[in-house]
Structures are given as structure tokens and as C-alpha cells.
Amino acid sequence: MDRKIRLISTDFDGTLVAHDSDPVLDPGCIELIGQLQRHGALWTINTGRSVELLESGLLDFEFPIRPDFILTSERDVFRPSHNGGKWEPFGDWNDRCAQAHAELFNSAQSVLTEIIDFVNRKTKARVIYLGPAAEGVVATSEEEMDRITEFVEQVRIGQPEFNYQRNTIYLRFCHADYHKGAALAELSRLINIPREEIFAAGDHHNDVSMLDGRFAAMPACPANAIDQVKDAVRSARGYVAEREFGAGVREALLHFLNGDALKR
Ligand SMILES: [Mg+2]
């Protein structure tokens, strides 16, 4: 397969960053992304991290390259700032997104209360608050988070616009219309790069929305991705790498580039 990759959307933790490995970053992967950037491709990190946590991650893991855009908290779209700070909202998406969430959490009060009650009574997990509002849940194990998402699936039947993003033992409440895939679609619209020229890679539940083929025609995952992600990537005729983390992302990029990153 030989296609042009104009936009690269990568998850951060568990995809580019291998927390328990040494080195944490795969040098070949970072080098290839940098090379593609120099040849005109754009790179966005698409993460559950907030802007601040992503910035500290880029610093902590000593990334030698900078993303062109960042999609954060599984929903917001940022571009480099033209007036001071590092990043600024790209268009009015983040405002519309915040508005939709304010309305959702208002109308879904009873669903939220049921979930918080369940978490507090039936699990050792912790509800995380952002100011007065419940933002998500941190479980003590993957099994415990399985039980929590099962419960959430039951109670959201009556309120389908109420959804969640799960990444390992972390869960964030959200509006069903906002996820990594939707944020990627908005970026793709803003910079006018079609789905056919977008590569995306991720490893966990919260990545499925950008790997199911709707918003990126070249979805991929490293070998360490969970089965649900591998299934989504296969169904979308994407690439499941044999190598883990960054080495797997590099392998997938080369697959779609037909082995020659610099041919174009
Ligand atoms: Mg991840």
C-alpha cells in the first residue's frame, strides 16, 4: 500500500510512551515522525491528558520533536499560540464542547448521582472532581473498572448522550458526541486534510473512536494494544503491528508508507 500521510494522530501514554520500558521512547519512531514533519506532514498528539499534563509529559520524557497540534482530554483542539502561551483553542470547538458538557451534566444529574453512589458503595474506586463537578473515576484495578463501566452502560441506556472514555483504570464522563475521533475530525476539517490522508494510532478503549475507520483511513495499533482496539483496527482494514509501543507505531507508519518514508 502506498498512500500519502498528511496528518498523523497518535495517542501518548501506552502508544508513544512505554512507561515501564527503557528507553521510554522508541528513537526510530520519533525520528520517523520528525522526518515526516520535515517533509510536510502534520503531527497531532490525541490524548486523554490535559494541556498541562501533556506539556509536562513532553518535558519529562524529553521529546526531541514538537507536535503541530494537540487534542487533549479526549475532546479539545489546540494549535500553537500566536500570542504568548504555548497553545490556544483552534476555532470555537472547545467552547461548543464545554457548552455541550455543561448542558449534559445538568440534564444527566440523576445518572451521575447513581454512578457516584455505586462507586462509593460498591467499589474502592475514587470519584475525581473538577471543582464541584464529578469529572471521572479512578479504579484500583482493571477488573474493578470493568464492573464500573458495566454499571455505567446500564444506567446510560435512558440517557444515551451521556457516555464515558476509558483508559486503563481511568474513566472520564463525557458527551457521546465528543471523543478522540470527533476531535480529530474537527482538526481535519480546520486544516483541510481528508480522512484518506490521516494515520491514527492508539492502544486503549478511548482510542477506538479514532481507529474505527470513520475519521482516519489509516488506523493502526502497537502489539501492546488491548483486544478491543486490535479488533477495531482490523475491521477498519488498518494495521496491527507486531512490535510494541513506539516501535509498533513506526512499523505501522512504514507499512502505510510502503517502506519508504522519504519517497515523496
Ligand atoms: Mg494510551
Short mmCIF file of C-alpha atoms and ligand atoms in Angstrom, two decimals:
data_model
loop_
_atom_site.label_atom_id
_atom_site.label_comp_id
_atom_site.label_asym_id
_atom_site.label_seq_id
_atom_site.Cartn_x
_atom_site.Cartn_y
_atom_site.Cartn_z
CA MET A 1 0.00 0.00 0.00
CA ASP A 2 1.42 3.38 -0.87
CA ARG A 3 -0.53 6.32 0.39
CA LYS A 4 0.25 9.84 1.35
CA ILE A 5 0.18 10.54 5.07
CA ARG A 6 -0.51 14.24 5.65
CA LEU A 7 -1.78 14.05 9.23
CA ILE A 8 -0.50 11.74 11.98
CA SER A 9 -2.68 11.36 15.08
CA THR A 10 -1.02 9.46 17.90
CA ASP A 11 -2.12 8.63 21.39
CA PHE A 12 0.54 9.43 24.02
CA ASP A 13 0.64 7.02 27.01
CA GLY A 14 0.92 3.37 26.04
CA THR A 15 1.37 4.22 22.37
CA LEU A 16 4.36 6.56 22.02
CA VAL A 17 5.33 6.38 25.68
CA ALA A 18 6.24 2.96 27.11
CA HIS A 19 6.21 3.80 30.80
CA ASP A 20 7.84 0.58 32.03
CA SER A 21 10.45 0.32 29.30
CA ASP A 22 13.93 1.72 28.89
CA PRO A 23 14.09 3.79 26.78
CA VAL A 24 10.56 5.12 27.24
CA LEU A 25 10.51 6.48 23.66
CA ASP A 26 11.45 4.46 20.61
CA PRO A 27 14.16 6.58 18.93
CA GLY A 28 13.33 5.22 15.46
CA CYS A 29 9.68 6.16 15.83
CA ILE A 30 10.41 9.70 16.98
CA GLU A 31 12.95 10.10 14.20
CA LEU A 32 10.44 8.94 11.58
CA ILE A 33 7.70 11.29 12.82
CA GLY A 34 10.22 14.14 12.75
CA GLN A 35 11.27 13.19 9.24
CA LEU A 36 7.67 13.14 8.06
CA GLN A 37 7.11 16.55 9.67
CA ARG A 38 10.07 17.94 7.77
CA HIS A 39 8.50 16.57 4.59
CA GLY A 40 5.28 18.44 5.28
CA ALA A 41 3.18 16.01 7.30
CA LEU A 42 1.48 17.38 10.40
CA TRP A 43 1.58 15.56 13.74
CA THR A 44 -1.04 15.81 16.45
CA ILE A 45 -0.98 14.09 19.82
CA ASN A 46 -4.50 12.84 20.62
CA THR A 47 -4.65 12.15 24.33
CA GLY A 48 -6.73 11.95 27.48
CA ARG A 49 -4.17 14.19 29.17
CA SER A 50 -4.95 17.84 29.81
CA VAL A 51 -2.80 20.50 28.11
CA GLU A 52 -0.74 20.91 31.30
CA LEU A 53 -0.21 17.18 31.82
CA LEU A 54 0.74 16.71 28.20
CA GLU A 55 3.27 19.55 28.36
CA SER A 56 4.84 18.03 31.46
CA GLY A 57 4.88 14.64 29.71
CA LEU A 58 6.69 16.07 26.69
CA LEU A 59 9.22 17.59 29.07
CA ASP A 60 9.62 14.56 31.38
CA PHE A 61 10.19 12.14 28.52
CA GLU A 62 12.46 14.60 26.70
CA PHE A 63 10.64 14.61 23.37
CA PRO A 64 13.07 15.97 20.79
CA ILE A 65 10.18 16.95 18.46
CA ARG A 66 7.07 19.09 18.97
CA PRO A 67 3.55 18.22 17.83
CA ASP A 68 1.92 20.64 15.36
CA PHE A 69 -1.42 20.36 17.20
CA ILE A 70 -2.68 18.76 20.39
CA LEU A 71 -6.07 17.16 21.03
CA THR A 72 -6.47 16.92 24.79
CA SER A 73 -8.83 15.48 27.43
CA GLU A 74 -10.23 13.25 24.66
CA ARG A 75 -12.10 16.25 23.23
CA ASP A 76 -10.36 19.65 22.94
CA VAL A 77 -8.50 21.00 19.91
CA PHE A 78 -5.45 23.28 20.29
CA ARG A 79 -2.98 24.89 17.93
CA PRO A 80 0.28 26.69 18.73
CA SER A 81 -0.43 30.07 20.28
CA HIS A 82 0.20 33.24 18.33
CA ASN A 83 0.10 35.44 21.41
CA GLY A 84 2.22 34.33 24.31
CA GLY A 85 1.12 30.99 25.77
CA LYS A 86 2.07 27.68 24.21
CA TRP A 87 -1.34 26.60 22.92
CA GLU A 88 -4.62 28.28 22.05
CA PRO A 89 -8.06 26.86 21.22
CA PHE A 90 -8.34 26.23 17.48
CA GLY A 91 -11.67 27.72 16.38
CA ASP A 92 -14.77 27.62 18.56
CA TRP A 93 -14.88 23.84 19.01
CA ASN A 94 -13.65 23.88 22.63
CA ASP A 95 -16.30 26.45 23.58
CA ARG A 96 -19.07 24.45 21.92
CA CYS A 97 -17.72 21.32 23.56
CA ALA A 98 -17.71 22.94 27.02
CA GLN A 99 -21.25 24.21 26.46
CA ALA A 100 -22.48 20.75 25.42
CA HIS A 101 -20.91 19.24 28.52
CA ALA A 102 -22.37 21.86 30.85
CA GLU A 103 -25.83 21.13 29.44
CA LEU A 104 -25.27 17.38 29.56
CA PHE A 105 -24.13 17.28 33.18
CA ASN A 106 -27.13 19.41 34.09
CA SER A 107 -29.61 17.11 32.44
CA ALA A 108 -27.81 13.90 33.48
CA GLN A 109 -27.67 14.75 37.20
CA SER A 110 -29.57 11.62 38.22
CA VAL A 111 -27.41 9.31 36.10
CA LEU A 112 -24.28 10.86 37.61
CA THR A 113 -25.65 10.52 41.12
CA GLU A 114 -26.42 6.83 40.53
CA ILE A 115 -22.88 6.22 39.25
CA ILE A 116 -21.20 8.11 42.10
CA ASP A 117 -23.35 6.20 44.57
CA PHE A 118 -22.36 2.88 43.00
CA VAL A 119 -18.66 3.78 43.00
CA ASN A 120 -18.72 4.91 46.62
CA ARG A 121 -20.77 1.99 47.96
CA LYS A 122 -19.72 -0.94 45.83
CA THR A 123 -16.08 -0.29 44.91
CA LYS A 124 -12.76 1.01 46.25
CA ALA A 125 -12.53 3.37 43.30
CA ARG A 126 -12.43 7.14 43.70
CA VAL A 127 -14.57 9.79 42.03
CA ILE A 128 -12.45 12.67 40.69
CA TYR A 129 -13.88 16.18 40.91
CA LEU A 130 -13.04 19.22 38.84
CA GLY A 131 -14.27 21.99 41.12
CA PRO A 132 -17.76 20.95 42.22
CA ALA A 133 -18.38 18.70 39.19
CA ALA A 134 -17.63 14.98 39.01
CA GLU A 135 -15.16 14.58 36.15
CA GLY A 136 -14.46 10.85 36.25
CA VAL A 137 -13.37 7.83 38.24
CA VAL A 138 -10.05 6.19 39.12
CA ALA A 139 -10.35 2.48 39.91
CA THR A 140 -7.91 0.33 41.87
CA SER A 141 -7.72 -2.31 39.12
CA GLU A 142 -8.82 -3.03 35.56
CA GLU A 143 -11.32 -5.61 36.89
CA GLU A 144 -12.89 -3.01 39.14
CA MET A 145 -13.13 -0.60 36.20
CA ASP A 146 -14.80 -3.39 34.17
CA ARG A 147 -17.51 -3.57 36.85
CA ILE A 148 -17.91 0.20 36.88
CA THR A 149 -18.25 0.50 33.09
CA GLU A 150 -20.79 -2.35 33.14
CA PHE A 151 -22.85 -0.34 35.61
CA VAL A 152 -22.47 2.87 33.59
CA GLU A 153 -23.60 1.02 30.45
CA GLN A 154 -26.79 0.03 32.27
CA VAL A 155 -27.69 3.45 33.62
CA ARG A 156 -26.88 5.36 30.42
CA ILE A 157 -29.48 3.42 28.45
CA GLY A 158 -32.05 6.02 29.43
CA GLN A 159 -29.67 8.90 28.61
CA PRO A 160 -27.64 7.82 25.57
CA GLU A 161 -25.92 11.18 25.11
CA PHE A 162 -24.19 10.51 28.44
CA ASN A 163 -21.06 8.49 27.75
CA TYR A 164 -17.55 7.90 29.07
CA GLN A 165 -13.97 7.49 27.89
CA ARG A 166 -11.97 4.73 29.47
CA ASN A 167 -8.19 4.42 29.58
CA THR A 168 -6.97 1.50 31.74
CA ILE A 169 -8.16 2.28 35.30
CA TYR A 170 -9.25 5.83 34.41
CA LEU A 171 -12.69 6.90 33.26
CA ARG A 172 -13.90 10.33 32.19
CA PHE A 173 -17.58 11.24 31.86
CA CYS A 174 -18.40 12.89 28.56
CA HIS A 175 -20.99 13.77 25.95
CA ALA A 176 -21.41 10.94 23.44
CA ASP A 177 -20.65 13.33 20.56
CA TYR A 178 -17.19 14.22 21.89
CA HIS A 179 -14.25 11.82 21.80
CA LYS A 180 -10.80 11.47 20.19
CA GLY A 181 -12.38 10.67 16.84
CA ALA A 182 -14.59 13.77 16.88
CA ALA A 183 -11.68 16.00 17.89
CA LEU A 184 -9.62 14.52 15.06
CA ALA A 185 -12.48 15.11 12.61
CA GLU A 186 -12.69 18.75 13.69
CA LEU A 187 -8.93 19.23 13.25
CA SER A 188 -9.14 17.52 9.85
CA ARG A 189 -11.90 19.97 8.86
CA LEU A 190 -10.00 23.00 10.14
CA ILE A 191 -6.75 22.17 8.32
CA ASN A 192 -8.49 20.68 5.31
CA ILE A 193 -6.85 17.26 5.34
CA PRO A 194 -9.29 14.50 4.36
CA ARG A 195 -9.82 11.20 6.16
CA GLU A 196 -7.98 9.35 3.37
CA GLU A 197 -4.70 11.09 4.27
CA ILE A 198 -4.90 10.57 8.03
CA PHE A 199 -2.94 7.99 10.03
CA ALA A 200 -4.01 7.29 13.63
CA ALA A 201 -2.52 5.05 16.31
CA GLY A 202 -3.64 4.17 19.83
CA ASP A 203 -3.74 1.34 22.37
CA HIS A 204 -6.83 1.56 24.60
CA HIS A 205 -10.63 1.91 24.84
CA ASN A 206 -10.53 5.68 24.50
CA ASP A 207 -8.68 5.35 21.17
CA VAL A 208 -11.33 3.25 19.41
CA SER A 209 -13.23 6.34 18.21
CA MET A 210 -10.22 7.42 16.11
CA LEU A 211 -9.31 3.89 14.95
CA ASP A 212 -12.64 2.57 13.64
CA GLY A 213 -12.07 4.00 10.16
CA ARG A 214 -14.61 6.82 10.35
CA PHE A 215 -12.10 9.66 10.68
CA ALA A 216 -8.75 8.15 9.72
CA ALA A 217 -8.36 5.83 6.73
CA MET A 218 -5.03 4.53 8.07
CA PRO A 219 -5.71 3.31 11.62
CA ALA A 220 -3.08 1.31 13.49
CA CYS A 221 -2.11 -0.02 16.89
CA PRO A 222 1.04 -1.36 18.53
CA ALA A 223 1.18 -5.00 19.68
CA ASN A 224 0.50 -3.99 23.29
CA ALA A 225 -2.96 -2.59 22.41
CA ILE A 226 -5.96 -4.23 24.06
CA ASP A 227 -8.00 -6.74 22.02
CA GLN A 228 -10.90 -4.33 21.55
CA VAL A 229 -8.54 -1.88 19.82
CA LYS A 230 -6.95 -4.60 17.65
CA ASP A 231 -10.43 -5.74 16.58
CA ALA A 232 -11.46 -2.17 15.68
CA VAL A 233 -8.26 -1.62 13.68
CA ARG A 234 -8.67 -4.94 11.82
CA SER A 235 -12.33 -4.24 11.00
CA ALA A 236 -11.29 -0.86 9.58
CA ARG A 237 -8.62 -2.57 7.43
CA GLY A 238 -5.90 -0.92 9.45
CA TYR A 239 -2.56 -2.25 10.61
CA VAL A 240 -1.91 -4.19 13.82
CA ALA A 241 1.84 -4.02 14.46
CA GLU A 242 3.98 -6.89 15.66
CA ARG A 243 6.08 -4.59 17.76
CA GLU A 244 5.03 -2.75 20.90
CA PHE A 245 4.62 0.97 21.68
CA GLY A 246 6.67 3.38 19.54
CA ALA A 247 8.37 0.60 17.60
CA GLY A 248 4.88 -0.58 16.61
CA VAL A 249 3.85 2.92 15.56
CA ARG A 250 6.98 3.17 13.40
CA GLU A 251 6.24 -0.24 11.89
CA ALA A 252 2.68 0.88 11.07
CA LEU A 253 3.81 4.19 9.55
CA LEU A 254 6.29 2.35 7.34
CA HIS A 255 3.56 -0.11 6.34
CA PHE A 256 1.36 2.69 5.06
CA LEU A 257 4.32 4.49 3.50
CA ASN A 258 5.25 1.27 1.74
CA GLY A 259 8.59 1.10 3.50
CA ASP A 260 9.94 4.33 2.14
CA ALA A 261 9.27 7.35 4.32
CA LEU A 262 11.08 9.76 2.07
CA LYS A 263 9.83 8.68 -1.32
CA ARG A 264 7.62 11.71 -1.75
MG MG B 1 -2.98 5.09 25.61
#
